[in-house]
Structure formats: C-alpha cells, structure tokens
C-alpha cells in the first residue's frame, strides 16, 4: 500500500529565511504533485513532477524529485507572509492521488 | 478559480439522514474524483469516474455511493449519516488521458458537511 509522509508537519519561519519541506513515498509512482491549501479553501495545484531529477520553479518555490530515493522536496526561498498555507504532496497516476499529511507553514515578520 | 464547481457549499444535517453532493467538472474533463478531508483522517481518496464509468475505488464506505451522468457532472450520495462523516468533501477533475496531459487534478471549492 502506497504511503506518503511529509515533514515537518508544522513550520514557523521568519520572513526572508529559506526552508525545505520533505515528502517521502513508499512505492514507485508515476508522478508527484504539490498542492497549496489556504484555511477553509480548496487545493491549488503548484507543481507536477514527472521524472527522476525533475525540477520546477515558480516564484519563491522550487520542487524537485528523486525517484530512486522516493523523495521530493519543496524549497522555499526568502519566505514572505503570502506563502503562509498548508502544502501537500501527493503521489499517484491516472486513477487516484495519495496525499501526504500536509505541512502547515506560517511565515512571520 | 479551478473551473470545477460544487454545490452546496455548506450542508448541516442530522445523524441517520441522507444527502447528495453535486460536482461539475471543468469543461472538457472526463474524469471526476471525490475526496474526503477531515482532521483525523487527512485527505482521502474515495472514488473516481471516467466518462460515466467507475474507474477506481478508495476508502469509500458502503453507505456512500457516487455516479457520473452523461453530461459528466457527478453526485456523491451519503446515507445513514454519522457524526464521523462530518468533513470537507472535494471533487476534482482532470483532462482526458494521454495527449501530453499531466493528469493534474483540479479541485473544486468543496462542500462542508456537518452532521449533528
């Protein structure tokens, strides 16, 4: 059974600092996704990573995938308050997504 | 706005009752997925339909059922409701398989179900 683990579960960071969220999954999978969720809101697609070594960047967020280690990272550069949200990684294919537990990020001045 | 719509936004009902949640996918998307999000279980996949047919099943209770209609909208039916069914229910849709699609699932705004 595919399991997806994220850490940390909670991250409080100061504006301007860098940090990384880790996503480990237990079995080989076609692709890996990162989503953002604001409190009480829907999930917004951030990245989809399709192959080993894939790297995607959007603004202050950069995601990478190492399929051999079954590990994806979401790196935050020079955090700003607007990045405060919960971030989920999800693994799956064309039939379903298995989500990680989520990392709740709070960025403070 | 993802283009996926869900109604109603909020639903408050009593234990033992039955409710229907509705989802309209993005224009052109053939796949519809249902997920349940709760504090104790996190985000869990329930069921997937593709062009009217059930394609994958997850941790969906027997009291729950779903269908996808010819116009591609989907309904999730929850019956004999229990307190533990209180959660946020999301519908997602994705483009037809192949053709360079990344199969990204786009999520609707969700229906918040409260069972009293």
mmCIF file of C-alpha atoms in Angstrom:
data_model
loop_
_atom_site.group_PDB
_atom_site.id
_atom_site.type_symbol
_atom_site.label_atom_id
_atom_site.label_comp_id
_atom_site.label_asym_id
_atom_site.label_seq_id
_atom_site.Cartn_x
_atom_site.Cartn_y
_atom_site.Cartn_z
ATOM 1 C CA UNK A 1 0.000 0.000 0.000
ATOM 2 C CA UNK A 2 1.357 3.351 -1.040
ATOM 3 C CA UNK A 3 2.141 5.643 1.867
ATOM 4 C CA UNK A 4 3.196 9.271 1.665
ATOM 5 C CA UNK A 5 4.921 11.040 4.532
ATOM 6 C CA UNK A 6 5.713 14.709 4.860
ATOM 7 C CA UNK A 7 7.864 16.519 7.307
ATOM 8 C CA UNK A 8 7.789 18.725 9.113
ATOM 9 C CA UNK A 9 4.082 18.806 9.936
ATOM 10 C CA UNK A 10 4.320 22.364 11.096
ATOM 11 C CA UNK A 11 6.798 25.035 10.130
ATOM 12 C CA UNK A 12 7.032 28.501 11.562
ATOM 13 C CA UNK A 13 9.568 30.635 9.795
ATOM 14 C CA UNK A 14 10.669 34.210 9.657
ATOM 15 C CA UNK A 15 10.276 36.300 6.546
ATOM 16 C CA UNK A 16 13.359 36.220 4.387
ATOM 17 C CA UNK A 17 14.519 32.784 5.526
ATOM 18 C CA UNK A 18 14.860 29.611 3.469
ATOM 19 C CA UNK A 19 13.474 26.201 4.308
ATOM 20 C CA UNK A 20 12.667 22.825 2.773
ATOM 21 C CA UNK A 21 9.659 20.548 3.103
ATOM 22 C CA UNK A 22 10.272 16.846 2.526
ATOM 23 C CA UNK A 23 7.954 14.280 1.001
ATOM 24 C CA UNK A 24 8.780 10.556 1.114
ATOM 25 C CA UNK A 25 6.687 7.871 -0.541
ATOM 26 C CA UNK A 26 6.825 4.130 -0.133
ATOM 27 C CA UNK A 27 6.457 2.630 -3.611
ATOM 28 C CA UNK A 28 7.270 3.549 -7.179
ATOM 29 C CA UNK A 29 4.838 6.004 -8.660
ATOM 30 C CA UNK A 30 4.197 7.686 -11.997
ATOM 31 C CA UNK A 31 4.240 11.240 -10.822
ATOM 32 C CA UNK A 32 4.303 13.550 -7.862
ATOM 33 C CA UNK A 33 2.231 16.668 -7.250
ATOM 34 C CA UNK A 34 2.438 19.600 -4.878
ATOM 35 C CA UNK A 35 -0.670 21.471 -3.806
ATOM 36 C CA UNK A 36 -1.316 24.502 -1.642
ATOM 37 C CA UNK A 37 -4.357 24.909 0.593
ATOM 38 C CA UNK A 38 -5.361 28.116 2.386
ATOM 39 C CA UNK A 39 -7.501 27.683 5.533
ATOM 40 C CA UNK A 40 -11.013 26.563 4.667
ATOM 41 C CA UNK A 41 -10.277 26.746 0.960
ATOM 42 C CA UNK A 42 -9.704 24.389 -1.921
ATOM 43 C CA UNK A 43 -6.438 22.855 -3.099
ATOM 44 C CA UNK A 44 -4.446 24.756 -5.681
ATOM 45 C CA UNK A 45 -2.077 22.867 -7.966
ATOM 46 C CA UNK A 46 1.509 24.111 -7.718
ATOM 47 C CA UNK A 47 3.733 21.588 -9.478
ATOM 48 C CA UNK A 48 3.675 18.230 -11.184
ATOM 49 C CA UNK A 49 6.941 16.283 -11.363
ATOM 50 C CA UNK A 50 7.066 13.510 -13.919
ATOM 51 C CA UNK A 51 10.553 12.049 -13.949
ATOM 52 C CA UNK A 52 13.677 11.493 -11.912
ATOM 53 C CA UNK A 53 15.630 14.695 -11.497
ATOM 54 C CA UNK A 54 12.718 16.906 -12.454
ATOM 55 C CA UNK A 55 12.879 20.412 -11.048
ATOM 56 C CA UNK A 56 10.164 23.027 -11.284
ATOM 57 C CA UNK A 57 10.243 26.592 -10.007
ATOM 58 C CA UNK A 58 7.581 29.213 -9.551
ATOM 59 C CA UNK A 59 8.462 32.398 -7.731
ATOM 60 C CA UNK A 60 9.931 31.567 -4.326
ATOM 61 C CA UNK A 61 9.003 27.890 -4.525
ATOM 62 C CA UNK A 62 11.068 25.161 -6.132
ATOM 63 C CA UNK A 63 10.150 21.485 -6.239
ATOM 64 C CA UNK A 64 12.373 18.558 -7.123
ATOM 65 C CA UNK A 65 12.003 14.805 -7.463
ATOM 66 C CA UNK A 66 14.377 11.921 -6.805
ATOM 67 C CA UNK A 67 12.549 8.753 -7.794
ATOM 68 C CA UNK A 68 15.381 6.474 -6.673
ATOM 69 C CA UNK A 69 15.212 7.829 -3.146
ATOM 70 C CA UNK A 70 11.420 8.180 -3.435
ATOM 71 C CA UNK A 71 11.800 11.727 -2.213
ATOM 72 C CA UNK A 72 10.501 15.087 -3.296
ATOM 73 C CA UNK A 73 11.395 18.436 -1.788
ATOM 74 C CA UNK A 74 9.665 21.790 -1.820
ATOM 75 C CA UNK A 75 12.186 24.537 -1.184
ATOM 76 C CA UNK A 76 11.086 27.958 -0.037
ATOM 77 C CA UNK A 77 13.411 30.854 -0.745
ATOM 78 C CA UNK A 78 13.229 34.157 1.147
ATOM 79 C CA UNK A 79 9.817 33.419 2.602
ATOM 80 C CA UNK A 80 7.094 36.064 2.612
ATOM 81 C CA UNK A 81 3.848 36.183 4.568
ATOM 82 C CA UNK A 82 1.762 35.356 1.468
ATOM 83 C CA UNK A 83 3.295 31.883 1.435
ATOM 84 C CA UNK A 84 1.553 31.010 4.710
ATOM 85 C CA UNK A 85 -0.651 27.995 3.899
ATOM 86 C CA UNK A 86 -0.693 24.220 4.139
ATOM 87 C CA UNK A 87 1.331 22.400 1.495
ATOM 88 C CA UNK A 88 0.543 18.869 0.426
ATOM 89 C CA UNK A 89 2.475 16.478 -1.707
ATOM 90 C CA UNK A 90 0.527 13.761 -3.468
ATOM 91 C CA UNK A 91 1.602 10.690 -5.353
ATOM 92 C CA UNK A 92 -0.393 8.842 -7.944
ATOM 93 C CA UNK A 93 -1.307 8.214 -11.506
ATOM 94 C CA UNK A 94 -4.388 8.419 -13.608
ATOM 95 C CA UNK A 95 -6.713 6.864 -11.075
ATOM 96 C CA UNK A 96 -6.165 8.496 -7.701
ATOM 97 C CA UNK A 97 -3.872 10.598 -5.572
ATOM 98 C CA UNK A 98 -2.498 9.577 -2.199
ATOM 99 C CA UNK A 99 -1.819 12.677 -0.157
ATOM 100 C CA UNK A 100 0.759 13.340 2.495
ATOM 101 C CA UNK A 101 -0.234 14.680 5.882
ATOM 102 C CA UNK A 102 0.456 18.251 4.848
ATOM 103 C CA UNK A 103 2.904 20.844 6.166
ATOM 104 C CA UNK A 104 1.361 23.878 7.743
ATOM 105 C CA UNK A 105 3.612 26.846 7.041
ATOM 106 C CA UNK A 106 3.403 30.094 8.961
ATOM 107 C CA UNK A 107 5.623 32.979 7.947
ATOM 108 C CA UNK A 108 6.010 35.777 10.448
ATOM 109 C CA UNK A 109 7.726 39.196 10.199
ATOM 110 C CA UNK B 1 -10.873 29.515 -9.752
ATOM 111 C CA UNK B 2 -10.194 25.965 -10.987
ATOM 112 C CA UNK B 3 -13.333 25.712 -13.113
ATOM 113 C CA UNK B 4 -14.694 22.848 -11.005
ATOM 114 C CA UNK B 5 -17.959 23.713 -9.263
ATOM 115 C CA UNK B 6 -19.524 22.060 -6.246
ATOM 116 C CA UNK B 7 -22.876 22.555 -4.558
ATOM 117 C CA UNK B 8 -23.857 23.144 -1.891
ATOM 118 C CA UNK B 9 -21.012 24.928 -0.122
ATOM 119 C CA UNK B 10 -22.298 24.039 3.302
ATOM 120 C CA UNK B 11 -24.644 21.324 4.487
ATOM 121 C CA UNK B 12 -25.885 20.765 8.017
ATOM 122 C CA UNK B 13 -27.919 17.674 8.721
ATOM 123 C CA UNK B 14 -28.730 15.150 11.409
ATOM 124 C CA UNK B 15 -27.484 11.649 12.054
ATOM 125 C CA UNK B 16 -29.268 8.999 10.056
ATOM 126 C CA UNK B 17 -30.101 11.329 7.192
ATOM 127 C CA UNK B 18 -29.104 11.148 3.544
ATOM 128 C CA UNK B 19 -27.520 13.925 1.476
ATOM 129 C CA UNK B 20 -26.361 14.431 -2.097
ATOM 130 C CA UNK B 21 -23.323 16.446 -3.083
ATOM 131 C CA UNK B 22 -23.009 17.674 -6.638
ATOM 132 C CA UNK B 23 -19.943 18.376 -8.780
ATOM 133 C CA UNK B 24 -19.471 19.774 -12.275
ATOM 134 C CA UNK B 25 -16.028 19.182 -13.779
ATOM 135 C CA UNK B 26 -14.005 21.625 -15.845
ATOM 136 C CA UNK B 27 -15.093 21.915 -19.429
ATOM 137 C CA UNK B 28 -13.598 19.033 -21.420
ATOM 138 C CA UNK B 29 -12.534 16.963 -18.407
ATOM 139 C CA UNK B 30 -13.780 13.390 -18.412
ATOM 140 C CA UNK B 31 -12.511 12.232 -15.023
ATOM 141 C CA UNK B 32 -14.122 13.131 -11.726
ATOM 142 C CA UNK B 33 -12.655 12.250 -8.344
ATOM 143 C CA UNK B 34 -14.101 12.542 -4.863
ATOM 144 C CA UNK B 35 -12.015 13.125 -1.742
ATOM 145 C CA UNK B 36 -12.825 13.498 1.923
ATOM 146 C CA UNK B 37 -10.801 15.804 4.156
ATOM 147 C CA UNK B 38 -11.090 15.534 7.927
ATOM 148 C CA UNK B 39 -8.839 16.449 10.814
ATOM 149 C CA UNK B 40 -8.228 12.878 11.900
ATOM 150 C CA UNK B 41 -8.018 11.144 8.512
ATOM 151 C CA UNK B 42 -6.462 13.865 6.379
ATOM 152 C CA UNK B 43 -7.220 13.887 2.655
ATOM 153 C CA UNK B 44 -8.562 10.543 1.497
ATOM 154 C CA UNK B 45 -9.474 9.385 -1.978
ATOM 155 C CA UNK B 46 -12.995 7.993 -2.204
ATOM 156 C CA UNK B 47 -13.827 7.169 -5.810
ATOM 157 C CA UNK B 48 -13.118 8.045 -9.445
ATOM 158 C CA UNK B 49 -15.338 8.091 -12.511
ATOM 159 C CA UNK B 50 -14.163 8.361 -16.084
ATOM 160 C CA UNK B 51 -16.660 9.240 -18.777
ATOM 161 C CA UNK B 52 -19.540 7.790 -16.821
ATOM 162 C CA UNK B 53 -17.894 4.628 -15.561
ATOM 163 C CA UNK B 54 -16.394 3.858 -12.192
ATOM 164 C CA UNK B 55 -12.653 3.541 -12.588
ATOM 165 C CA UNK B 56 -11.081 3.401 -9.143
ATOM 166 C CA UNK B 57 -12.276 2.995 -5.610
ATOM 167 C CA UNK B 58 -10.601 4.040 -2.407
ATOM 168 C CA UNK B 59 -11.682 4.089 1.205
ATOM 169 C CA UNK B 60 -15.331 4.677 0.439
ATOM 170 C CA UNK B 61 -17.856 3.392 2.943
ATOM 171 C CA UNK B 62 -20.708 1.177 1.789
ATOM 172 C CA UNK B 63 -23.109 3.889 2.971
ATOM 173 C CA UNK B 64 -21.619 6.176 0.323
ATOM 174 C CA UNK B 65 -22.188 5.919 -3.402
ATOM 175 C CA UNK B 66 -21.490 8.028 -6.436
ATOM 176 C CA UNK B 67 -22.298 8.283 -10.096
ATOM 177 C CA UNK B 68 -21.330 10.300 -13.136
ATOM 178 C CA UNK B 69 -24.046 11.347 -15.537
ATOM 179 C CA UNK B 70 -23.945 11.648 -19.355
ATOM 180 C CA UNK B 71 -23.316 15.392 -19.075
ATOM 181 C CA UNK B 72 -20.284 14.433 -16.922
ATOM 182 C CA UNK B 73 -21.455 16.007 -13.699
ATOM 183 C CA UNK B 74 -21.161 13.750 -10.686
ATOM 184 C CA UNK B 75 -23.063 13.219 -7.468
ATOM 185 C CA UNK B 76 -21.863 11.739 -4.202
ATOM 186 C CA UNK B 77 -24.612 10.258 -2.067
ATOM 187 C CA UNK B 78 -24.037 9.831 1.660
ATOM 188 C CA UNK B 79 -26.627 7.897 3.643
ATOM 189 C CA UNK B 80 -27.238 6.844 7.247
ATOM 190 C CA UNK B 81 -25.001 9.707 8.240
ATOM 191 C CA UNK B 82 -22.916 9.505 11.389
ATOM 192 C CA UNK B 83 -21.156 12.198 13.376
ATOM 193 C CA UNK B 84 -17.841 10.976 11.996
ATOM 194 C CA UNK B 85 -18.919 11.764 8.445
ATOM 195 C CA UNK B 86 -18.567 15.468 9.167
ATOM 196 C CA UNK B 87 -15.818 16.632 6.833
ATOM 197 C CA UNK B 88 -14.950 18.682 3.795
ATOM 198 C CA UNK B 89 -15.757 16.812 0.603
ATOM 199 C CA UNK B 90 -13.843 17.772 -2.500
ATOM 200 C CA UNK B 91 -14.469 16.953 -6.094
ATOM 201 C CA UNK B 92 -11.625 17.143 -8.592
ATOM 202 C CA UNK B 93 -11.444 16.709 -12.336
ATOM 203 C CA UNK B 94 -8.716 16.031 -14.849
ATOM 204 C CA UNK B 95 -8.304 16.094 -18.595
ATOM 205 C CA UNK B 96 -8.677 13.002 -20.806
ATOM 206 C CA UNK B 97 -5.763 10.599 -20.570
ATOM 207 C CA UNK B 98 -2.849 10.871 -22.956
ATOM 208 C CA UNK B 99 -2.212 13.662 -25.434
ATOM 209 C CA UNK B 100 0.500 15.081 -23.203
ATOM 210 C CA UNK B 101 -1.804 15.517 -20.247
ATOM 211 C CA UNK B 102 -0.049 15.585 -16.876
ATOM 212 C CA UNK B 103 -3.249 14.235 -15.304
ATOM 213 C CA UNK B 104 -3.216 17.108 -12.854
ATOM 214 C CA UNK B 105 -6.343 17.049 -10.760
ATOM 215 C CA UNK B 106 -8.081 20.401 -10.334
ATOM 216 C CA UNK B 107 -10.098 20.727 -7.176
ATOM 217 C CA UNK B 108 -13.450 22.350 -6.593
ATOM 218 C CA UNK B 109 -14.225 24.606 -3.623
ATOM 219 C CA UNK B 110 -15.585 21.725 -1.559
ATOM 220 C CA UNK B 111 -18.753 21.014 0.383
ATOM 221 C CA UNK B 112 -18.505 21.295 4.135
ATOM 222 C CA UNK B 113 -20.770 18.681 5.707
ATOM 223 C CA UNK B 114 -21.713 18.939 9.350
ATOM 224 C CA UNK B 115 -23.634 16.058 10.900
ATOM 225 C CA UNK B 116 -25.294 16.899 14.228
#
